[in-house]
């Protein structure tokens, strides 16, 4: 049974599982859908909000998001207005520690005259305050503090602000879909759109439509599900996937192509391109630095292309810990390679709805990638893989990497690289602290996740990146009538495209 870190996590799973169960049974058009709020919130006593009716209204909003949300809204992450009304408004306030000192440093340093002294205590006029924080630094007693809503504080690009109704508002032009606000909101008022219904309907209709639906599984799944990779592969085939592949194999392809591009650039300066939230950050907040970003496709795209090149009947579903992958999937340049994206949370709910116990599945082989490809999931893994790929190429160019964890570190490294003062010539950019192993849609957020990925990488043995790529033709048995293309053809195609774009 899954351990939930928070009640918000539990509520999300309950809603996703309820929707998935109806989708599997093809009953989404029935009244059962309308009954989900009452099933999850039976009452009579409220457990989370002021009353059961408010709780049920929140669940109703979550059901809509579980079914894909507002398709006309380009945002992948949305605020649920009914759930967003309990947080204090962001402001600077004076606490009980104020001693009414006669120096009045807080008042003197304020650039807007927003502080006055009343009854020997500092008072802030919030109509004048610009939240600069100078008074906080000036107070010798630490009596002045800045209260921020968790979603605002958690957003690394300041894409969240308060609207006139005091509810959170996400600026889609600033948002990079990193999912940090989803994690940070203690009331579960922010949620990512789900494509769980789309995936289930694709699986149910695959035979009728003559499709082969492939699952490509991100390497950070180890440690998230209490099973072996072979058991997970068996469970995915049990629910209808035609075949299963490691996204780590796509990472091997990316490492090769990125190494080739790095060499063509004469040894940098260059950044990685596998994290869509990092790429979105550069595109939206540091557009002048876009030329530094590698043009090599991400592992998800590389593997999806390879599968579709080998099997024209293929439809590809990426499964990982990332909300930003949903954004990447929405971009036109990825639609030819990946059809839908699921998170680990959504996969767990899909399996629960089918009452599948992964730990009891009989293993099937899932062992194609190198340890370097599998290490993409943790901070430093991309840089190490690119360095290895250069070594395997016999390149005279040396990568001197810096692994950046979190947007702030990425920003500082980019600024230094653009000014020519960064000692390193290759930036590994990861929006999540610690890399994908700590993504917003993992089941368990733990320091142990990195160790689990390291163990998984070690199990690849002495297999090199070239070994993994050269063996890609054995990934799956594609029927002769499905494809007359040579296995692995997309590898050369992706390399050629990367070289052309560079």
PDB file of N, CA, C and O in Angstrom, residues 422-496:
ATOM      1  N   UNK A 422      32.440  31.834 -16.705  1.00  0.00           N
ATOM      2  CA  UNK A 422      32.181  30.527 -16.105  1.00  0.00           C
ATOM      3  C   UNK A 422      33.333  29.594 -16.469  1.00  0.00           C
ATOM      4  O   UNK A 422      33.620  29.398 -17.649  1.00  0.00           O
ATOM      5  N   UNK A 423      34.007  29.012 -15.473  1.00  0.00           N
ATOM      6  CA  UNK A 423      35.141  28.117 -15.775  1.00  0.00           C
ATOM      7  C   UNK A 423      34.729  26.895 -16.585  1.00  0.00           C
ATOM      8  O   UNK A 423      35.509  26.381 -17.384  1.00  0.00           O
ATOM      9  N   UNK A 424      33.488  26.441 -16.401  1.00  0.00           N
ATOM     10  CA  UNK A 424      33.009  25.256 -17.100  1.00  0.00           C
ATOM     11  C   UNK A 424      32.493  25.614 -18.495  1.00  0.00           C
ATOM     12  O   UNK A 424      32.099  26.751 -18.747  1.00  0.00           O
ATOM     13  N   UNK A 425      32.465  24.610 -19.377  1.00  0.00           N
ATOM     14  CA  UNK A 425      31.984  24.848 -20.747  1.00  0.00           C
ATOM     15  C   UNK A 425      30.690  24.112 -21.071  1.00  0.00           C
ATOM     16  O   UNK A 425      30.191  24.174 -22.186  1.00  0.00           O
ATOM     17  N   UNK A 426      30.152  23.376 -20.077  1.00  0.00           N
ATOM     18  CA  UNK A 426      28.899  22.645 -20.303  1.00  0.00           C
ATOM     19  C   UNK A 426      28.037  22.735 -19.042  1.00  0.00           C
ATOM     20  O   UNK A 426      28.468  22.331 -17.955  1.00  0.00           O
ATOM     21  N   UNK A 427      26.823  23.271 -19.201  1.00  0.00           N
ATOM     22  CA  UNK A 427      25.885  23.392 -18.080  1.00  0.00           C
ATOM     23  C   UNK A 427      24.838  22.295 -18.174  1.00  0.00           C
ATOM     24  O   UNK A 427      24.153  22.168 -19.191  1.00  0.00           O
ATOM     25  N   UNK A 428      24.739  21.518 -17.117  1.00  0.00           N
ATOM     26  CA  UNK A 428      23.630  20.571 -17.004  1.00  0.00           C
ATOM     27  C   UNK A 428      22.524  21.292 -16.247  1.00  0.00           C
ATOM     28  O   UNK A 428      22.647  21.555 -15.048  1.00  0.00           O
ATOM     29  N   UNK A 429      21.447  21.624 -16.936  1.00  0.00           N
ATOM     30  CA  UNK A 429      20.359  22.394 -16.317  1.00  0.00           C
ATOM     31  C   UNK A 429      19.201  21.522 -15.881  1.00  0.00           C
ATOM     32  O   UNK A 429      18.573  20.857 -16.701  1.00  0.00           O
ATOM     33  N   UNK A 430      18.925  21.504 -14.584  1.00  0.00           N
ATOM     34  CA  UNK A 430      17.804  20.752 -14.020  1.00  0.00           C
ATOM     35  C   UNK A 430      16.936  21.688 -13.176  1.00  0.00           C
ATOM     36  O   UNK A 430      17.448  22.330 -12.249  1.00  0.00           O
ATOM     37  N   UNK A 431      15.664  21.773 -13.475  1.00  0.00           N
ATOM     38  CA  UNK A 431      14.773  22.671 -12.732  1.00  0.00           C
ATOM     39  C   UNK A 431      14.489  22.162 -11.327  1.00  0.00           C
ATOM     40  O   UNK A 431      14.268  22.949 -10.409  1.00  0.00           O
ATOM     41  N   UNK A 432      14.470  20.850 -11.146  1.00  0.00           N
ATOM     42  CA  UNK A 432      14.174  20.266  -9.827  1.00  0.00           C
ATOM     43  C   UNK A 432      15.455  20.070  -9.037  1.00  0.00           C
ATOM     44  O   UNK A 432      16.456  19.602  -9.581  1.00  0.00           O
ATOM     45  N   UNK A 433      15.402  20.384  -7.762  1.00  0.00           N
ATOM     46  CA  UNK A 433      16.557  20.192  -6.897  1.00  0.00           C
ATOM     47  C   UNK A 433      16.899  18.707  -6.823  1.00  0.00           C
ATOM     48  O   UNK A 433      16.076  17.900  -6.412  1.00  0.00           O
ATOM     49  N   UNK A 434      18.107  18.364  -7.251  1.00  0.00           N
ATOM     50  CA  UNK A 434      18.515  16.966  -7.226  1.00  0.00           C
ATOM     51  C   UNK A 434      18.217  16.222  -8.508  1.00  0.00           C
ATOM     52  O   UNK A 434      18.583  15.059  -8.655  1.00  0.00           O
ATOM     53  N   UNK A 435      17.518  16.875  -9.436  1.00  0.00           N
ATOM     54  CA  UNK A 435      17.198  16.236 -10.706  1.00  0.00           C
ATOM     55  C   UNK A 435      15.820  15.602 -10.714  1.00  0.00           C
ATOM     56  O   UNK A 435      14.993  15.832  -9.830  1.00  0.00           O
ATOM     57  N   UNK A 436      15.582  14.753 -11.715  1.00  0.00           N
ATOM     58  CA  UNK A 436      14.262  14.145 -11.914  1.00  0.00           C
ATOM     59  C   UNK A 436      13.840  13.252 -10.754  1.00  0.00           C
ATOM     60  O   UNK A 436      12.649  13.006 -10.564  1.00  0.00           O
ATOM     61  N   UNK A 437      14.811  12.746  -9.983  1.00  0.00           N
ATOM     62  CA  UNK A 437      14.479  11.871  -8.858  1.00  0.00           C
ATOM     63  C   UNK A 437      13.625  12.588  -7.806  1.00  0.00           C
ATOM     64  O   UNK A 437      12.986  11.944  -6.978  1.00  0.00           O
ATOM     65  N   UNK A 438      13.626  13.925  -7.851  1.00  0.00           N
ATOM     66  CA  UNK A 438      12.814  14.698  -6.913  1.00  0.00           C
ATOM     67  C   UNK A 438      11.749  15.511  -7.664  1.00  0.00           C
ATOM     68  O   UNK A 438      11.361  16.593  -7.234  1.00  0.00           O
ATOM     69  N   UNK A 439      11.302  14.984  -8.784  1.00  0.00           N
ATOM     70  CA  UNK A 439      10.289  15.675  -9.578  1.00  0.00           C
ATOM     71  C   UNK A 439       8.977  15.857  -8.834  1.00  0.00           C
ATOM     72  O   UNK A 439       8.712  15.176  -7.836  1.00  0.00           O
ATOM     73  N   UNK A 440       8.126  16.763  -9.294  1.00  0.00           N
ATOM     74  CA  UNK A 440       6.885  17.091  -8.585  1.00  0.00           C
ATOM     75  C   UNK A 440       5.852  15.971  -8.558  1.00  0.00           C
ATOM     76  O   UNK A 440       4.939  16.004  -7.739  1.00  0.00           O
ATOM     77  N   UNK A 441       6.001  14.966  -9.436  1.00  0.00           N
ATOM     78  CA  UNK A 441       4.995  13.906  -9.493  1.00  0.00           C
ATOM     79  C   UNK A 441       5.548  12.552  -9.062  1.00  0.00           C
ATOM     80  O   UNK A 441       5.026  11.516  -9.455  1.00  0.00           O
ATOM     81  N   UNK A 442       6.614  12.568  -8.242  1.00  0.00           N
ATOM     82  CA  UNK A 442       7.085  11.303  -7.679  1.00  0.00           C
ATOM     83  C   UNK A 442       6.125  10.870  -6.578  1.00  0.00           C
ATOM     84  O   UNK A 442       5.405  11.687  -6.003  1.00  0.00           O
ATOM     85  N   UNK A 443       6.136   9.582  -6.255  1.00  0.00           N
ATOM     86  CA  UNK A 443       5.281   9.085  -5.180  1.00  0.00           C
ATOM     87  C   UNK A 443       5.919   9.348  -3.826  1.00  0.00           C
ATOM     88  O   UNK A 443       5.225   9.618  -2.842  1.00  0.00           O
ATOM     89  N   UNK A 444       7.253   9.250  -3.776  1.00  0.00           N
ATOM     90  CA  UNK A 444       7.982   9.452  -2.533  1.00  0.00           C
ATOM     91  C   UNK A 444       9.125  10.424  -2.773  1.00  0.00           C
ATOM     92  O   UNK A 444       9.977  10.172  -3.622  1.00  0.00           O
ATOM     93  N   UNK A 445       9.143  11.515  -2.044  1.00  0.00           N
ATOM     94  CA  UNK A 445      10.204  12.499  -2.175  1.00  0.00           C
ATOM     95  C   UNK A 445      11.229  12.244  -1.069  1.00  0.00           C
ATOM     96  O   UNK A 445      11.021  12.571   0.083  1.00  0.00           O
ATOM     97  N   UNK A 446      12.357  11.623  -1.435  1.00  0.00           N
ATOM     98  CA  UNK A 446      13.324  11.198  -0.433  1.00  0.00           C
ATOM     99  C   UNK A 446      14.739  11.280  -0.976  1.00  0.00           C
ATOM    100  O   UNK A 446      14.960  11.064  -2.182  1.00  0.00           O
ATOM    101  N   UNK A 447      15.729  11.566  -0.103  1.00  0.00           N
ATOM    102  CA  UNK A 447      17.133  11.544  -0.532  1.00  0.00           C
ATOM    103  C   UNK A 447      17.570  10.171  -1.031  1.00  0.00           C
ATOM    104  O   UNK A 447      18.534  10.041  -1.774  1.00  0.00           O
ATOM    105  N   UNK A 448      16.820   9.121  -0.621  1.00  0.00           N
ATOM    106  CA  UNK A 448      17.146   7.764  -1.035  1.00  0.00           C
ATOM    107  C   UNK A 448      16.910   7.540  -2.528  1.00  0.00           C
ATOM    108  O   UNK A 448      17.436   6.586  -3.106  1.00  0.00           O
ATOM    109  N   UNK A 449      16.102   8.400  -3.144  1.00  0.00           N
ATOM    110  CA  UNK A 449      15.775   8.207  -4.560  1.00  0.00           C
ATOM    111  C   UNK A 449      17.027   8.184  -5.435  1.00  0.00           C
ATOM    112  O   UNK A 449      17.128   7.403  -6.377  1.00  0.00           O
ATOM    113  N   UNK A 450      17.981   9.058  -5.103  1.00  0.00           N
ATOM    114  CA  UNK A 450      19.219   9.114  -5.886  1.00  0.00           C
ATOM    115  C   UNK A 450      19.995   7.809  -5.747  1.00  0.00           C
ATOM    116  O   UNK A 450      20.573   7.309  -6.717  1.00  0.00           O
ATOM    117  N   UNK A 451      19.996   7.244  -4.550  1.00  0.00           N
ATOM    118  CA  UNK A 451      20.696   5.978  -4.334  1.00  0.00           C
ATOM    119  C   UNK A 451      20.055   4.841  -5.118  1.00  0.00           C
ATOM    120  O   UNK A 451      20.744   3.951  -5.633  1.00  0.00           O
ATOM    121  N   UNK A 452      18.725   4.864  -5.197  1.00  0.00           N
ATOM    122  CA  UNK A 452      18.020   3.819  -5.951  1.00  0.00           C
ATOM    123  C   UNK A 452      18.377   3.884  -7.431  1.00  0.00           C
ATOM    124  O   UNK A 452      18.559   2.853  -8.091  1.00  0.00           O
ATOM    125  N   UNK A 453      18.479   5.101  -7.972  1.00  0.00           N
ATOM    126  CA  UNK A 453      18.859   5.265  -9.372  1.00  0.00           C
ATOM    127  C   UNK A 453      20.297   4.795  -9.580  1.00  0.00           C
ATOM    128  O   UNK A 453      20.619   4.156 -10.592  1.00  0.00           O
ATOM    129  N   UNK A 454      21.169   5.093  -8.624  1.00  0.00           N
ATOM    130  CA  UNK A 454      22.564   4.659  -8.727  1.00  0.00           C
ATOM    131  C   UNK A 454      22.664   3.127  -8.754  1.00  0.00           C
ATOM    132  O   UNK A 454      23.449   2.556  -9.524  1.00  0.00           O
ATOM    133  N   UNK A 455      21.838   2.459  -7.940  1.00  0.00           N
ATOM    134  CA  UNK A 455      21.818   0.989  -7.940  1.00  0.00           C
ATOM    135  C   UNK A 455      21.333   0.461  -9.284  1.00  0.00           C
ATOM    136  O   UNK A 455      21.874  -0.497  -9.837  1.00  0.00           O
ATOM    137  N   UNK A 456      20.284   1.100  -9.787  1.00  0.00           N
ATOM    138  CA  UNK A 456      19.712   0.700 -11.082  1.00  0.00           C
ATOM    139  C   UNK A 456      20.748   0.877 -12.190  1.00  0.00           C
ATOM    140  O   UNK A 456      20.869   0.025 -13.091  1.00  0.00           O
ATOM    141  N   UNK A 457      21.503   1.958 -12.138  1.00  0.00           N
ATOM    142  CA  UNK A 457      22.546   2.211 -13.136  1.00  0.00           C
ATOM    143  C   UNK A 457      23.642   1.157 -13.048  1.00  0.00           C
ATOM    144  O   UNK A 457      24.140   0.664 -14.072  1.00  0.00           O
ATOM    145  N   UNK A 458      23.984   0.771 -11.841  1.00  0.00           N
ATOM    146  CA  UNK A 458      25.039  -0.215 -11.637  1.00  0.00           C
ATOM    147  C   UNK A 458      24.650  -1.575 -12.209  1.00  0.00           C
ATOM    148  O   UNK A 458      25.500  -2.350 -12.663  1.00  0.00           O
ATOM    149  N   UNK A 459      23.354  -1.874 -12.213  1.00  0.00           N
ATOM    150  CA  UNK A 459      22.872  -3.164 -12.718  1.00  0.00           C
ATOM    151  C   UNK A 459      23.057  -3.309 -14.226  1.00  0.00           C
ATOM    152  O   UNK A 459      22.936  -4.412 -14.768  1.00  0.00           O
ATOM    153  N   UNK A 460      23.374  -2.201 -14.903  1.00  0.00           N
ATOM    154  CA  UNK A 460      23.633  -2.270 -16.348  1.00  0.00           C
ATOM    155  C   UNK A 460      25.014  -2.855 -16.627  1.00  0.00           C
ATOM    156  O   UNK A 460      25.337  -3.143 -17.792  1.00  0.00           O
ATOM    157  N   UNK A 461      25.804  -3.020 -15.578  1.00  0.00           N
ATOM    158  CA  UNK A 461      27.120  -3.636 -15.733  1.00  0.00           C
ATOM    159  C   UNK A 461      28.068  -2.785 -16.561  1.00  0.00           C
ATOM    160  O   UNK A 461      28.112  -1.566 -16.422  1.00  0.00           O
ATOM    161  N   UNK A 462      28.824  -3.458 -17.421  1.00  0.00           N
ATOM    162  CA  UNK A 462      29.844  -2.778 -18.226  1.00  0.00           C
ATOM    163  C   UNK A 462      29.300  -2.249 -19.551  1.00  0.00           C
ATOM    164  O   UNK A 462      30.065  -1.808 -20.405  1.00  0.00           O
ATOM    165  N   UNK A 463      28.001  -2.313 -19.731  1.00  0.00           N
ATOM    166  CA  UNK A 463      27.400  -1.875 -20.998  1.00  0.00           C
ATOM    167  C   UNK A 463      27.707  -0.397 -21.249  1.00  0.00           C
ATOM    168  O   UNK A 463      27.425   0.457 -20.417  1.00  0.00           O
ATOM    169  N   UNK A 464      28.285  -0.087 -22.378  1.00  0.00           N
ATOM    170  CA  UNK A 464      28.593   1.297 -22.715  1.00  0.00           C
ATOM    171  C   UNK A 464      27.394   1.959 -23.400  1.00  0.00           C
ATOM    172  O   UNK A 464      26.413   1.286 -23.743  1.00  0.00           O
ATOM    173  N   UNK A 465      27.499   3.253 -23.628  1.00  0.00           N
ATOM    174  CA  UNK A 465      26.442   3.962 -24.350  1.00  0.00           C
ATOM    175  C   UNK A 465      26.333   3.413 -25.772  1.00  0.00           C
ATOM    176  O   UNK A 465      25.235   3.166 -26.280  1.00  0.00           O
ATOM    177  N   UNK A 466      27.480   3.180 -26.397  1.00  0.00           N
ATOM    178  CA  UNK A 466      27.482   2.629 -27.761  1.00  0.00           C
ATOM    179  C   UNK A 466      26.877   1.231 -27.786  1.00  0.00           C
ATOM    180  O   UNK A 466      26.127   0.881 -28.711  1.00  0.00           O
ATOM    181  N   UNK A 467      27.168   0.425 -26.771  1.00  0.00           N
ATOM    182  CA  UNK A 467      26.575  -0.916 -26.695  1.00  0.00           C
ATOM    183  C   UNK A 467      25.050  -0.833 -26.667  1.00  0.00           C
ATOM    184  O   UNK A 467      24.354  -1.590 -27.357  1.00  0.00           O
ATOM    185  N   UNK A 468      24.535   0.084 -25.834  1.00  0.00           N
ATOM    186  CA  UNK A 468      23.085   0.238 -25.699  1.00  0.00           C
ATOM    187  C   UNK A 468      22.456   0.671 -27.016  1.00  0.00           C
ATOM    188  O   UNK A 468      21.446   0.117 -27.459  1.00  0.00           O
ATOM    189  N   UNK A 469      23.066   1.656 -27.670  1.00  0.00           N
ATOM    190  CA  UNK A 469      22.518   2.178 -28.921  1.00  0.00           C
ATOM    191  C   UNK A 469      22.620   1.140 -30.040  1.00  0.00           C
ATOM    192  O   UNK A 469      21.685   0.954 -30.826  1.00  0.00           O
ATOM    193  N   UNK A 470      23.717   0.433 -30.083  1.00  0.00           N
ATOM    194  CA  UNK A 470      23.885  -0.588 -31.124  1.00  0.00           C
ATOM    195  C   UNK A 470      22.939  -1.757 -30.941  1.00  0.00           C
ATOM    196  O   UNK A 470      22.613  -2.465 -31.898  1.00  0.00           O
ATOM    197  N   UNK A 471      22.473  -1.975 -29.712  1.00  0.00           N
ATOM    198  CA  UNK A 471      21.556  -3.082 -29.465  1.00  0.00           C
ATOM    199  C   UNK A 471      20.103  -2.679 -29.504  1.00  0.00           C
ATOM    200  O   UNK A 471      19.220  -3.456 -29.139  1.00  0.00           O
ATOM    201  N   UNK A 472      19.841  -1.466 -29.970  1.00  0.00           N
ATOM    202  CA  UNK A 472      18.468  -0.945 -29.920  1.00  0.00           C
ATOM    203  C   UNK A 472      17.511  -1.721 -30.816  1.00  0.00           C
ATOM    204  O   UNK A 472      16.301  -1.745 -30.586  1.00  0.00           O
ATOM    205  N   UNK A 473      18.045  -2.412 -31.818  1.00  0.00           N
ATOM    206  CA  UNK A 473      17.181  -3.189 -32.700  1.00  0.00           C
ATOM    207  C   UNK A 473      16.483  -4.321 -31.986  1.00  0.00           C
ATOM    208  O   UNK A 473      15.446  -4.802 -32.436  1.00  0.00           O
ATOM    209  N   UNK A 474      17.023  -4.749 -30.842  1.00  0.00           N
ATOM    210  CA  UNK A 474      16.400  -5.828 -30.087  1.00  0.00           C
ATOM    211  C   UNK A 474      15.427  -5.337 -29.052  1.00  0.00           C
ATOM    212  O   UNK A 474      14.985  -6.103 -28.192  1.00  0.00           O
ATOM    213  N   UNK A 475      15.089  -4.059 -29.104  1.00  0.00           N
ATOM    214  CA  UNK A 475      14.190  -3.466 -28.119  1.00  0.00           C
ATOM    215  C   UNK A 475      12.860  -4.192 -28.068  1.00  0.00           C
ATOM    216  O   UNK A 475      12.313  -4.482 -27.026  1.00  0.00           O
ATOM    217  N   UNK A 476      12.296  -4.478 -29.219  1.00  0.00           N
ATOM    218  CA  UNK A 476      11.031  -5.212 -29.264  1.00  0.00           C
ATOM    219  C   UNK A 476      10.895  -5.889 -30.615  1.00  0.00           C
ATOM    220  O   UNK A 476      11.565  -5.542 -31.577  1.00  0.00           O
ATOM    221  N   UNK A 477      10.050  -6.847 -30.676  1.00  0.00           N
ATOM    222  CA  UNK A 477       9.812  -7.604 -31.906  1.00  0.00           C
ATOM    223  C   UNK A 477       8.700  -6.914 -32.689  1.00  0.00           C
ATOM    224  O   UNK A 477       7.523  -7.019 -32.336  1.00  0.00           O
ATOM    225  N   UNK A 478       9.055  -6.168 -33.702  1.00  0.00           N
ATOM    226  CA  UNK A 478       8.058  -5.469 -34.506  1.00  0.00           C
ATOM    227  C   UNK A 478       7.619  -6.367 -35.655  1.00  0.00           C
ATOM    228  O   UNK A 478       8.453  -6.853 -36.423  1.00  0.00           O
ATOM    229  N   UNK A 479       6.320  -6.634 -35.789  1.00  0.00           N
ATOM    230  CA  UNK A 479       5.838  -7.512 -36.864  1.00  0.00           C
ATOM    231  C   UNK A 479       6.293  -7.022 -38.230  1.00  0.00           C
ATOM    232  O   UNK A 479       6.357  -5.815 -38.480  1.00  0.00           O
ATOM    233  N   UNK A 480       6.601  -7.949 -39.112  1.00  0.00           N
ATOM    234  CA  UNK A 480       7.107  -7.600 -40.442  1.00  0.00           C
ATOM    235  C   UNK A 480       6.134  -6.711 -41.199  1.00  0.00           C
ATOM    236  O   UNK A 480       6.524  -5.810 -41.931  1.00  0.00           O
ATOM    237  N   UNK A 481       4.827  -6.964 -41.000  1.00  0.00           N
ATOM    238  CA  UNK A 481       3.838  -6.167 -41.750  1.00  0.00           C
ATOM    239  C   UNK A 481       3.725  -4.749 -41.202  1.00  0.00           C
ATOM    240  O   UNK A 481       3.137  -3.884 -41.831  1.00  0.00           O
ATOM    241  N   UNK A 482       4.293  -4.517 -40.017  1.00  0.00           N
ATOM    242  CA  UNK A 482       4.186  -3.195 -39.412  1.00  0.00           C
ATOM    243  C   UNK A 482       5.250  -2.240 -39.913  1.00  0.00           C
ATOM    244  O   UNK A 482       5.063  -1.039 -39.950  1.00  0.00           O
ATOM    245  N   UNK A 483       6.422  -2.798 -40.254  1.00  0.00           N
ATOM    246  CA  UNK A 483       7.514  -1.905 -40.621  1.00  0.00           C
ATOM    247  C   UNK A 483       8.522  -2.614 -41.501  1.00  0.00           C
ATOM    248  O   UNK A 483       8.899  -3.742 -41.243  1.00  0.00           O
ATOM    249  N   UNK A 484       8.947  -1.933 -42.550  1.00  0.00           N
ATOM    250  CA  UNK A 484      10.004  -2.480 -43.380  1.00  0.00           C
ATOM    251  C   UNK A 484      11.265  -1.638 -43.233  1.00  0.00           C
ATOM    252  O   UNK A 484      12.168  -1.674 -44.056  1.00  0.00           O
ATOM    253  N   UNK A 485      11.301  -0.866 -42.138  1.00  0.00           N
ATOM    254  CA  UNK A 485      12.438   0.007 -41.891  1.00  0.00           C
ATOM    255  C   UNK A 485      13.487  -0.724 -41.078  1.00  0.00           C
ATOM    256  O   UNK A 485      13.185  -1.642 -40.331  1.00  0.00           O
ATOM    257  N   UNK A 486      14.711  -0.286 -41.191  1.00  0.00           N
ATOM    258  CA  UNK A 486      15.789  -0.902 -40.438  1.00  0.00           C
ATOM    259  C   UNK A 486      15.701  -0.471 -38.979  1.00  0.00           C
ATOM    260  O   UNK A 486      15.519   0.704 -38.699  1.00  0.00           O
ATOM    261  N   UNK A 487      15.878  -1.421 -38.052  1.00  0.00           N
ATOM    262  CA  UNK A 487      15.890  -1.068 -36.638  1.00  0.00           C
ATOM    263  C   UNK A 487      16.981  -0.030 -36.368  1.00  0.00           C
ATOM    264  O   UNK A 487      18.087  -0.126 -36.870  1.00  0.00           O
ATOM    265  N   UNK A 488      16.619   0.930 -35.570  1.00  0.00           N
ATOM    266  CA  UNK A 488      17.604   1.937 -35.174  1.00  0.00           C
ATOM    267  C   UNK A 488      17.734   3.076 -36.157  1.00  0.00           C
ATOM    268  O   UNK A 488      18.576   3.946 -35.995  1.00  0.00           O
ATOM    269  N   UNK A 489      16.915   3.087 -37.211  1.00  0.00           N
ATOM    270  CA  UNK A 489      17.034   4.139 -38.203  1.00  0.00           C
ATOM    271  C   UNK A 489      16.838   5.529 -37.637  1.00  0.00           C
ATOM    272  O   UNK A 489      17.428   6.491 -38.125  1.00  0.00           O
ATOM    273  N   UNK A 490      16.004   5.648 -36.592  1.00  0.00           N
ATOM    274  CA  UNK A 490      15.746   6.960 -36.015  1.00  0.00           C
ATOM    275  C   UNK A 490      16.952   7.513 -35.288  1.00  0.00           C
ATOM    276  O   UNK A 490      17.060   8.708 -35.066  1.00  0.00           O
ATOM    277  N   UNK A 491      17.878   6.629 -34.901  1.00  0.00           N
ATOM    278  CA  UNK A 491      19.083   7.102 -34.221  1.00  0.00           C
ATOM    279  C   UNK A 491      19.859   8.011 -35.153  1.00  0.00           C
ATOM    280  O   UNK A 491      20.232   9.141 -34.814  1.00  0.00           O
ATOM    281  N   UNK A 492      20.121   7.498 -36.371  1.00  0.00           N
ATOM    282  CA  UNK A 492      20.857   8.297 -37.344  1.00  0.00           C
ATOM    283  C   UNK A 492      20.066   9.535 -37.745  1.00  0.00           C
ATOM    284  O   UNK A 492      20.621  10.614 -37.947  1.00  0.00           O
ATOM    285  N   UNK A 493      18.742   9.369 -37.833  1.00  0.00           N
ATOM    286  CA  UNK A 493      17.887  10.494 -38.197  1.00  0.00           C
ATOM    287  C   UNK A 493      17.987  11.607 -37.154  1.00  0.00           C
ATOM    288  O   UNK A 493      18.127  12.786 -37.480  1.00  0.00           O
ATOM    289  N   UNK A 494      17.929  11.215 -35.861  1.00  0.00           N
ATOM    290  CA  UNK A 494      18.005  12.200 -34.783  1.00  0.00           C
ATOM    291  C   UNK A 494      19.366  12.876 -34.754  1.00  0.00           C
ATOM    292  O   UNK A 494      19.477  14.076 -34.534  1.00  0.00           O
ATOM    293  N   UNK A 495      20.415  12.082 -34.990  1.00  0.00           N
ATOM    294  CA  UNK A 495      21.748  12.671 -35.016  1.00  0.00           C
ATOM    295  C   UNK A 495      21.858  13.705 -36.131  1.00  0.00           C
ATOM    296  O   UNK A 495      22.401  14.787 -35.950  1.00  0.00           O
ATOM    297  N   UNK A 496      21.338  13.321 -37.317  1.00  0.00           N
ATOM    298  CA  UNK A 496      21.397  14.226 -38.457  1.00  0.00           C
ATOM    299  C   UNK A 496      20.632  15.505 -38.188  1.00  0.00           C
ATOM    300  O   UNK A 496      21.088  16.608 -38.504  1.00  0.00           O
TER     301      UNK A 496
END
